[in-house]
Short mmCIF file of C-alpha atoms (C1' of nucleotides) in Angstrom, two decimals:
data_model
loop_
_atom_site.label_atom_id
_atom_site.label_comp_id
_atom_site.label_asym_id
_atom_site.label_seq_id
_atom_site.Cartn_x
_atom_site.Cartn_y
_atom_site.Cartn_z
CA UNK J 97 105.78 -117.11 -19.11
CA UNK J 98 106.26 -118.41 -22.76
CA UNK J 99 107.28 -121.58 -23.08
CA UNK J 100 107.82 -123.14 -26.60
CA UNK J 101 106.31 -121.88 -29.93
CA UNK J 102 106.66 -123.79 -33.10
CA UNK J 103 105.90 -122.07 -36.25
CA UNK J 104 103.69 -124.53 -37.26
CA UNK J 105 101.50 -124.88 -34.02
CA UNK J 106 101.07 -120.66 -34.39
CA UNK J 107 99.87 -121.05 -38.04
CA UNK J 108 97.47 -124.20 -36.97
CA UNK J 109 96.06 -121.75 -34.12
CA UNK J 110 94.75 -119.32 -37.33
CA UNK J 111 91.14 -120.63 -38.64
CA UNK J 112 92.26 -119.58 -41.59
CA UNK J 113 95.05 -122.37 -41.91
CA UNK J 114 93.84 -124.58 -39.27
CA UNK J 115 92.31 -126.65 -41.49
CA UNK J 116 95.19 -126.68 -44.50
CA UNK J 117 97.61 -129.66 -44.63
CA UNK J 118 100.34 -130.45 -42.85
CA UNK J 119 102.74 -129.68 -46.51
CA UNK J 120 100.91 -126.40 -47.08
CA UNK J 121 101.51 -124.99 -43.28
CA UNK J 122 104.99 -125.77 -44.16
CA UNK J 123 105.05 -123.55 -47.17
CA UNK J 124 103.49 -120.91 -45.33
CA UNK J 125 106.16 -121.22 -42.45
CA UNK J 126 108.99 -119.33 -44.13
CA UNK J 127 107.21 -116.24 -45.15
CA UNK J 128 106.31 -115.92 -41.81
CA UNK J 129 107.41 -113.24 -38.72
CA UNK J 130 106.70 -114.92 -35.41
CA UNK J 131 105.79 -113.99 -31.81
CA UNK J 132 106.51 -109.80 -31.47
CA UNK J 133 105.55 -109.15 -28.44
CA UNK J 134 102.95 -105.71 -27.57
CA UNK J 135 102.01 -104.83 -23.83
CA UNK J 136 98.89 -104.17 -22.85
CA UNK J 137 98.18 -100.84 -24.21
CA UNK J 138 100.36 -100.62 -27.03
CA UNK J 139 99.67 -100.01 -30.89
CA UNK J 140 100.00 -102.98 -32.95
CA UNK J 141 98.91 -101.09 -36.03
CA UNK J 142 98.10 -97.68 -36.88
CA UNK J 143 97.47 -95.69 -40.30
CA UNK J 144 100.41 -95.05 -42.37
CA UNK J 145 102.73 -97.32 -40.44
CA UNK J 146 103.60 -98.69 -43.76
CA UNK J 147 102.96 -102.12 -42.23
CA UNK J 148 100.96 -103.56 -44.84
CA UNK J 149 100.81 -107.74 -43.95
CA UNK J 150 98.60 -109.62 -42.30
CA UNK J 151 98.62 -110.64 -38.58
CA UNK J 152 97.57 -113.72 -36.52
CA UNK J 153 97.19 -113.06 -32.70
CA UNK J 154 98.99 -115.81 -31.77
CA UNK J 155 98.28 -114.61 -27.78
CA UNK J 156 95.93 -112.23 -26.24
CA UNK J 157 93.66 -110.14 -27.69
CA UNK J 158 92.97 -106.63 -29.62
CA UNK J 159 90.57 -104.48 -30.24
CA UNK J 160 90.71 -102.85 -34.06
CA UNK J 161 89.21 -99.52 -34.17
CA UNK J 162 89.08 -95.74 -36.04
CA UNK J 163 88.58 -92.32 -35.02
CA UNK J 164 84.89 -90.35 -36.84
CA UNK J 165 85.34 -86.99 -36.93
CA UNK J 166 84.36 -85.95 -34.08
CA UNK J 167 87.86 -87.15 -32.63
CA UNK J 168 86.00 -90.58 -30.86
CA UNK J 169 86.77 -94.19 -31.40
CA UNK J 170 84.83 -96.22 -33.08
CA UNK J 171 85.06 -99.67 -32.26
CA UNK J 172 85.58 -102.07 -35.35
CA UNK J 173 86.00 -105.07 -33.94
CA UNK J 174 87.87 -107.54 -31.13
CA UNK J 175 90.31 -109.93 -32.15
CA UNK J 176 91.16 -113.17 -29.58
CA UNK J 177 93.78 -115.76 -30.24
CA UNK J 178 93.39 -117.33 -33.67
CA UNK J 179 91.99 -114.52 -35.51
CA UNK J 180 93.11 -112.90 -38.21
CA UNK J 181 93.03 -109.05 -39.66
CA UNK J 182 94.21 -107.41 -42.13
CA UNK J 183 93.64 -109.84 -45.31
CA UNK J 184 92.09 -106.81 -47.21
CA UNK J 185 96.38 -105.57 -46.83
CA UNK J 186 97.13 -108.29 -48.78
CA UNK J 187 95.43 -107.24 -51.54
CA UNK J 188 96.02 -103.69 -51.73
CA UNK J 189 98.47 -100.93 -52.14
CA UNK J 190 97.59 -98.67 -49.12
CA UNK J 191 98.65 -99.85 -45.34
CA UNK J 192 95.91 -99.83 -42.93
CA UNK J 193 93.77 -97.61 -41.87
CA UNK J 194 92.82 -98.41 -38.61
CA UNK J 195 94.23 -98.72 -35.25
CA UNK J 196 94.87 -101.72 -33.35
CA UNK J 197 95.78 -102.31 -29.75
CA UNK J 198 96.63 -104.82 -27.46
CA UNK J 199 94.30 -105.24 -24.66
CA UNK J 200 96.57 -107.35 -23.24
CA UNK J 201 99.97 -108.42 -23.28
CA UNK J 202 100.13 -109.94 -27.14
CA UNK J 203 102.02 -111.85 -29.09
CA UNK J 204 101.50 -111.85 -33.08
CA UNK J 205 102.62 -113.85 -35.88
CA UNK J 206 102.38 -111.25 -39.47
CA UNK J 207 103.38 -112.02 -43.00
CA UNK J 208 103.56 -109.35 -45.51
CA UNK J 209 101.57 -108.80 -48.75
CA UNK J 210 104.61 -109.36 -51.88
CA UNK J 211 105.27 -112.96 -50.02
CA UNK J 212 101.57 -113.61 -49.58
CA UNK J 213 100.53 -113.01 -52.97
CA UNK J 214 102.92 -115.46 -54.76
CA UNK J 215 101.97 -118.07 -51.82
CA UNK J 216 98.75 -117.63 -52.99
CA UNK J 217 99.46 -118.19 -56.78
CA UNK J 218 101.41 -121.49 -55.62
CA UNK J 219 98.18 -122.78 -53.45
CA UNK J 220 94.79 -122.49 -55.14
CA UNK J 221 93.63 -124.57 -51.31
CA UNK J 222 94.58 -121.27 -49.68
CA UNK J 223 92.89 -119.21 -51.85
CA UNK J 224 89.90 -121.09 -51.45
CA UNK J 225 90.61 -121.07 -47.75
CA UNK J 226 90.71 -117.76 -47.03
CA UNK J 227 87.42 -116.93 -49.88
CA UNK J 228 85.35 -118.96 -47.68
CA UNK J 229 86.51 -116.91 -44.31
CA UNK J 230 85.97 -113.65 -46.16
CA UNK J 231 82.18 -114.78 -46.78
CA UNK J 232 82.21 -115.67 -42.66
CA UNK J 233 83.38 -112.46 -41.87
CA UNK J 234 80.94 -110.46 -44.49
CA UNK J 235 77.87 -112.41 -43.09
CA UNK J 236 79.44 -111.62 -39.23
CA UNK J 237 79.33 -107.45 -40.37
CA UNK J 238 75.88 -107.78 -41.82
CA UNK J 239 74.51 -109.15 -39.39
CA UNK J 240 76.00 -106.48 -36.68
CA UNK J 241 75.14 -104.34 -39.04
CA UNK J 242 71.42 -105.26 -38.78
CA UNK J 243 71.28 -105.58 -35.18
CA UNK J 244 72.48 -102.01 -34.70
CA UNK J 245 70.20 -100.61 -36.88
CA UNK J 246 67.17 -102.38 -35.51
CA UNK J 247 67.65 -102.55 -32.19
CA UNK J 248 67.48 -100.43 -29.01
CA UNK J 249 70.85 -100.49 -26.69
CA UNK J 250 68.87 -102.42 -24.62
CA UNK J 251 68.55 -105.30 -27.34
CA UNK J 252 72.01 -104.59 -28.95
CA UNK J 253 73.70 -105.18 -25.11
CA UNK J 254 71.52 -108.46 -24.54
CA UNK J 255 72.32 -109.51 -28.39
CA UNK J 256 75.98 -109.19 -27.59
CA UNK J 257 75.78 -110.81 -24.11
CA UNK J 258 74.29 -114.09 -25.71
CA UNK J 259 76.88 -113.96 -28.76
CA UNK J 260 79.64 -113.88 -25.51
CA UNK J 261 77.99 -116.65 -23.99
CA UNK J 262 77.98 -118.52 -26.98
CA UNK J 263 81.38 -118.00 -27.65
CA UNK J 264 82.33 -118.24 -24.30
CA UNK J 265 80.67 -121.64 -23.92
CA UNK J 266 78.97 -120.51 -20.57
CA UNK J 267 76.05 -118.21 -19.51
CA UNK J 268 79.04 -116.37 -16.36
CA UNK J 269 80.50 -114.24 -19.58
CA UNK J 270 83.32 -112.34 -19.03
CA UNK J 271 83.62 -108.86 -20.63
CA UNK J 272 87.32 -108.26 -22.29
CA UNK J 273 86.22 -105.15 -23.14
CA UNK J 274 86.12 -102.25 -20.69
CA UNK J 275 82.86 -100.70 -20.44
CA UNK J 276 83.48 -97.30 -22.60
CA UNK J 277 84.69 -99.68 -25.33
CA UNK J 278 81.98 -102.25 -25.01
CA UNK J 279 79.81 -98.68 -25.63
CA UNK J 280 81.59 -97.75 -28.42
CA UNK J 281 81.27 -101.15 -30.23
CA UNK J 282 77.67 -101.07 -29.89
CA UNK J 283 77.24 -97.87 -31.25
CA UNK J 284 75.73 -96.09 -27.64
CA UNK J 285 77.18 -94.20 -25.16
CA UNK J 286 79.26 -95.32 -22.17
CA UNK J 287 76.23 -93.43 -20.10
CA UNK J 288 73.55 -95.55 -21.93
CA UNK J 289 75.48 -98.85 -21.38
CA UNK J 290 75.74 -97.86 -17.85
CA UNK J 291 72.16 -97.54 -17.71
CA UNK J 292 71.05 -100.52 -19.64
CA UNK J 293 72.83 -102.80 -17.54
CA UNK J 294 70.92 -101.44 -14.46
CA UNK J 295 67.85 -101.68 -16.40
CA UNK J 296 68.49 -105.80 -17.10
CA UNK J 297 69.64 -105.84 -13.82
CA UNK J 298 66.56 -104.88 -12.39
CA UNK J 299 64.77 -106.69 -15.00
CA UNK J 300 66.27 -109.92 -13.58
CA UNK J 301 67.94 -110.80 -16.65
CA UNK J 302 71.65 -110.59 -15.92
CA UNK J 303 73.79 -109.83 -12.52
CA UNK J 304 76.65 -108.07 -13.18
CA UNK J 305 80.00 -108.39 -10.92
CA UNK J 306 82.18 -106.10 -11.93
CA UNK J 307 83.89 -107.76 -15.43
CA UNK J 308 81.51 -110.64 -15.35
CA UNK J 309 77.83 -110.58 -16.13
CA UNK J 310 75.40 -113.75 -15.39
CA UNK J 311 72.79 -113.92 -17.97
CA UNK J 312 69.72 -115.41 -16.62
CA UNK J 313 67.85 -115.44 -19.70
"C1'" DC Q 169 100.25 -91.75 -1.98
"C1'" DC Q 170 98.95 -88.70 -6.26
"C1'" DA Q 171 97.42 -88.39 -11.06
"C1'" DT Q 172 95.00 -90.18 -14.64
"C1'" DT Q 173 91.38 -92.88 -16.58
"C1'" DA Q 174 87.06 -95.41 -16.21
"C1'" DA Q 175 82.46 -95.92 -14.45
"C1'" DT Q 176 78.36 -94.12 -12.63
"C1'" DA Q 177 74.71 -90.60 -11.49
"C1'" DG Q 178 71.68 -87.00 -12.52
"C1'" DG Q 179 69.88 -83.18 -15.31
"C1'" DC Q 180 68.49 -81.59 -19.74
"C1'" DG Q 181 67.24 -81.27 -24.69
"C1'" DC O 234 68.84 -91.63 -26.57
"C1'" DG O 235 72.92 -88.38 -26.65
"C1'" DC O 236 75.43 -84.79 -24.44
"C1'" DC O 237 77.16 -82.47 -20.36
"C1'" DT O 238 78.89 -82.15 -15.67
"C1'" DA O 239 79.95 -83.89 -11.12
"C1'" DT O 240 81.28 -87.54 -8.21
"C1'" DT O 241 83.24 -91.86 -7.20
"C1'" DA O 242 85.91 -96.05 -8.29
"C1'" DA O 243 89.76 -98.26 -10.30
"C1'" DT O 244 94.31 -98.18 -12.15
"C1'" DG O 245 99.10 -97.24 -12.61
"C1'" DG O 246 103.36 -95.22 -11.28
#
DNA sequence: CCATTAATAGGCG
DNA sequence: CGCCTATTAATGG
């Protein structure tokens, strides 16, 4: 299925070092773990693993969640190829704290926090680098943040159907995400997601086949 | 196939 | 809207 992976073209997939010289990728290359393999299904991460690096999905996708205490995911967020989690390990003591699963067959790339940190004394361009994705990522959560608390499911399922289409570069979005976990990242109930789709349906603002929803407006 | 999980439907607070 | 239950669909072995 796999056919050739070069260290270097997995660290150039990362936003995070996409942009960094050819030299720097280079230095980052040796401190680097590359392509372990999950199925579909399996736990990349999970509290107290004592894994405490970063990751790059270098194939596939996951989705990083917790449990509240009522027992019940809560959906954190969805990582696709490129992105990164788990910079806040690289900075602290404690492993992580939340779960992460393949939702696919995955491949990841991981460095750990000791060989990170004195990369990152070595390279003030990586520092900066990875400052100025933190400040993407904060302004990604507020803004989540302040659709969820503003609007209806109705709004918060239409919100996130336009940021797929954006990212998906076409108005046929495909959902990665089955339904109960779609629910869970927008904060309703699989029930309510259920019903809002009908509702938009009806509404004439989306079709929905199965994993793929047509947004008409 | 059967068993488990996901999705949907309907009722109720 | 969430929670609960029942039914059906989809999935995996």
């Amino acid at each position: 299925m796999d056919k050739k992976h070069t260290p270097i073209a997995c660290i150039s997939k990362a936003a995070l070092f996409a942009d960094l010289s050819k030299a720097m990728k280079e230095k980052i290359v040796p401190i680097t773990t590359h392509q372990q393999y999950f199925p579909k299904g399996s736990l990349i991460r999970q509290p107290l693993d004592g894994k405490d690096g970063m990751l790059v999905i270098d194939r596939g996708s996951a989705k990083v969640y917790n449990l509240n205490e009522d027992g019940k995911e809560t959906i954190l967020g969805i990582l696709n190829q490129g992105d990164i989690e788990g910079q806040q390990n690289l900075f602290k003591q404690e492993s992580n704290e939340n779960f992460i699963q393949a939702l696919q067959d995955t491949w990841i790339c991981s460095m750990n926090r000791r060989d990170f940190q004195n990369l990152l004394k070595a390279t003030p361009e990586l520092a900066v680098t990875m400052l100025n994705d933190f400040g993407k990522k904060l302004v990604t959560i507020e803004r989540d943040m302040a659709i969820r608390k503003s609007l209806d499911a109705k709004g918060r399922l239409m919100a996130r159907l336009h940021d797929l289409a954006k990212d998906q570069g076409t108005n046929y979005v495909t959902l990665l995400l089955k339904k109960k976990d779609l629910a869970s990242y927008l904060g309703i109930t699989p029930e309510t997601l259920s019903r809002q789709f009908k509702i938009l349906e009806k509404e004439k603002k989306i079709e929905v086949h199965g994993k793929r929803v047509k947004i008409l407006e």
